[in-house]
Amino acid sequence: MRLDEPALVMLGMSTFACIGYTVKIISNTILKRRDQDVRIAEAKNGSLSDDRLARLESAVEAIAIEVERISEGQRFTTRLLSEQQPPRQMGLPRPGKFDTPH
């Protein structure tokens, strides 16, 4: 086997690249599975769920405050628009109907 042939060199490089990529995928899958197992174990203990619940609670409170602020602005705008006088019609009066000679 001669290493100066481009086809053999490319075949060897692609083989090693495929092997490396396959090892990377397998190792990432194993690491993700371990992380998932750790998260499941923590969730069963309850420490993780308490933190999540506290964050969710504070997020809901913040959203409620923002919704109340938006509704107050809507009420204010509605009150301003209802207190406004009807708009006057500006402009010249319409002329009456008349015949023009042709």
Short mmCIF file of C-alpha atoms in Angstrom, two decimals:
data_model
loop_
_atom_site.label_atom_id
_atom_site.label_comp_id
_atom_site.label_asym_id
_atom_site.label_seq_id
_atom_site.Cartn_x
_atom_site.Cartn_y
_atom_site.Cartn_z
CA MET A 1 0.00 0.00 0.00
CA ARG A 2 1.44 3.31 -1.05
CA LEU A 3 0.66 6.47 0.88
CA ASP A 4 1.37 8.75 -2.03
CA GLU A 5 -1.86 7.78 -3.77
CA PRO A 6 -4.49 10.50 -3.12
CA ALA A 7 -7.40 8.07 -3.13
CA LEU A 8 -5.96 5.99 -0.30
CA VAL A 9 -5.07 9.05 1.75
CA MET A 10 -8.60 10.45 1.35
CA LEU A 11 -10.10 7.07 2.25
CA GLY A 12 -8.01 6.87 5.43
CA MET A 13 -8.80 10.45 6.45
CA SER A 14 -12.53 10.00 5.90
CA THR A 15 -12.49 6.72 7.85
CA PHE A 16 -10.80 8.36 10.85
CA ALA A 17 -13.15 11.33 10.64
CA CYS A 18 -16.20 9.06 10.67
CA ILE A 19 -14.86 7.09 13.61
CA GLY A 20 -14.13 10.29 15.53
CA TYR A 21 -17.56 11.71 14.80
CA THR A 22 -19.25 8.48 15.91
CA VAL A 23 -17.29 8.44 19.18
CA LYS A 24 -18.27 12.07 19.80
CA ILE A 25 -21.97 11.34 19.26
CA ILE A 26 -21.89 8.32 21.55
CA SER A 27 -20.07 10.21 24.32
CA ASN A 28 -22.48 13.17 24.08
CA THR A 29 -25.42 10.78 24.34
CA ILE A 30 -23.96 9.12 27.43
CA LEU A 31 -23.28 12.49 29.09
CA LYS A 32 -26.79 13.75 28.37
CA ARG A 33 -28.29 10.60 29.81
CA ARG A 34 -26.21 11.02 33.01
CA ASP A 35 -27.30 14.64 33.34
CA GLN A 36 -30.91 13.62 32.86
CA ASP A 37 -30.60 10.95 35.54
CA VAL A 38 -29.11 13.49 37.95
CA ARG A 39 -31.94 15.95 37.27
CA ILE A 40 -34.55 13.25 37.81
CA ALA A 41 -32.93 12.26 41.12
CA GLU A 42 -32.86 15.89 42.27
CA ALA A 43 -36.49 16.36 41.28
CA LYS A 44 -37.45 13.35 43.36
CA ASN A 45 -35.68 14.88 46.36
CA GLY A 46 -37.79 18.03 45.99
CA SER A 47 -35.00 20.58 46.20
CA LEU A 48 -35.13 21.37 42.52
CA SER A 49 -38.92 21.54 42.36
CA ASP A 50 -39.05 24.03 45.27
CA ASP A 51 -36.67 26.37 43.45
CA ARG A 52 -38.64 26.08 40.24
CA LEU A 53 -41.88 26.71 42.07
CA ALA A 54 -40.46 29.84 43.70
CA ARG A 55 -39.27 31.18 40.32
CA LEU A 56 -42.62 30.41 38.76
CA GLU A 57 -44.42 32.16 41.60
CA SER A 58 -42.34 35.32 41.26
CA ALA A 59 -42.82 35.31 37.47
CA VAL A 60 -46.60 35.06 37.83
CA GLU A 61 -46.60 37.94 40.32
CA ALA A 62 -44.55 40.09 37.94
CA ILE A 63 -46.92 39.30 35.08
CA ALA A 64 -49.94 40.15 37.25
CA ILE A 65 -48.43 43.53 38.11
CA GLU A 66 -47.76 44.31 34.45
CA VAL A 67 -51.28 43.29 33.42
CA GLU A 68 -52.74 45.53 36.13
CA ARG A 69 -50.59 48.42 34.91
CA ILE A 70 -51.74 47.88 31.32
CA SER A 71 -55.40 47.71 32.33
CA GLU A 72 -55.06 50.92 34.36
CA GLY A 73 -53.64 52.66 31.29
CA GLN A 74 -56.53 51.33 29.22
CA ARG A 75 -59.07 52.68 31.72
CA PHE A 76 -57.34 56.06 31.73
CA THR A 77 -57.34 56.24 27.92
CA THR A 78 -60.99 55.21 27.76
CA ARG A 79 -61.95 57.89 30.30
CA LEU A 80 -60.08 60.57 28.34
CA LEU A 81 -61.74 59.57 25.10
CA SER A 82 -65.23 59.49 26.64
CA GLU A 83 -64.81 62.96 28.21
CA GLN A 84 -63.73 64.46 24.91
CA GLN A 85 -66.21 66.72 23.10
CA PRO A 86 -67.42 65.54 19.73
CA PRO A 87 -65.21 66.88 16.97
CA ARG A 88 -66.45 69.98 15.15
CA GLN A 89 -66.81 69.81 11.45
CA MET A 90 -64.52 72.40 10.05
CA GLY A 91 -64.65 73.67 6.51
CA LEU A 92 -66.92 75.48 4.15
CA PRO A 93 -70.61 74.71 3.94
CA ARG A 94 -71.65 72.61 1.00
CA PRO A 95 -72.99 74.61 -1.87
CA GLY A 96 -76.52 73.98 -2.97
CA LYS A 97 -77.39 72.25 -6.18
CA PHE A 98 -77.22 74.39 -9.30
CA ASP A 99 -77.19 73.86 -13.05
CA THR A 100 -74.18 74.76 -15.12
CA PRO A 101 -74.57 75.60 -18.81
CA HIS A 102 -72.80 73.30 -21.24
#
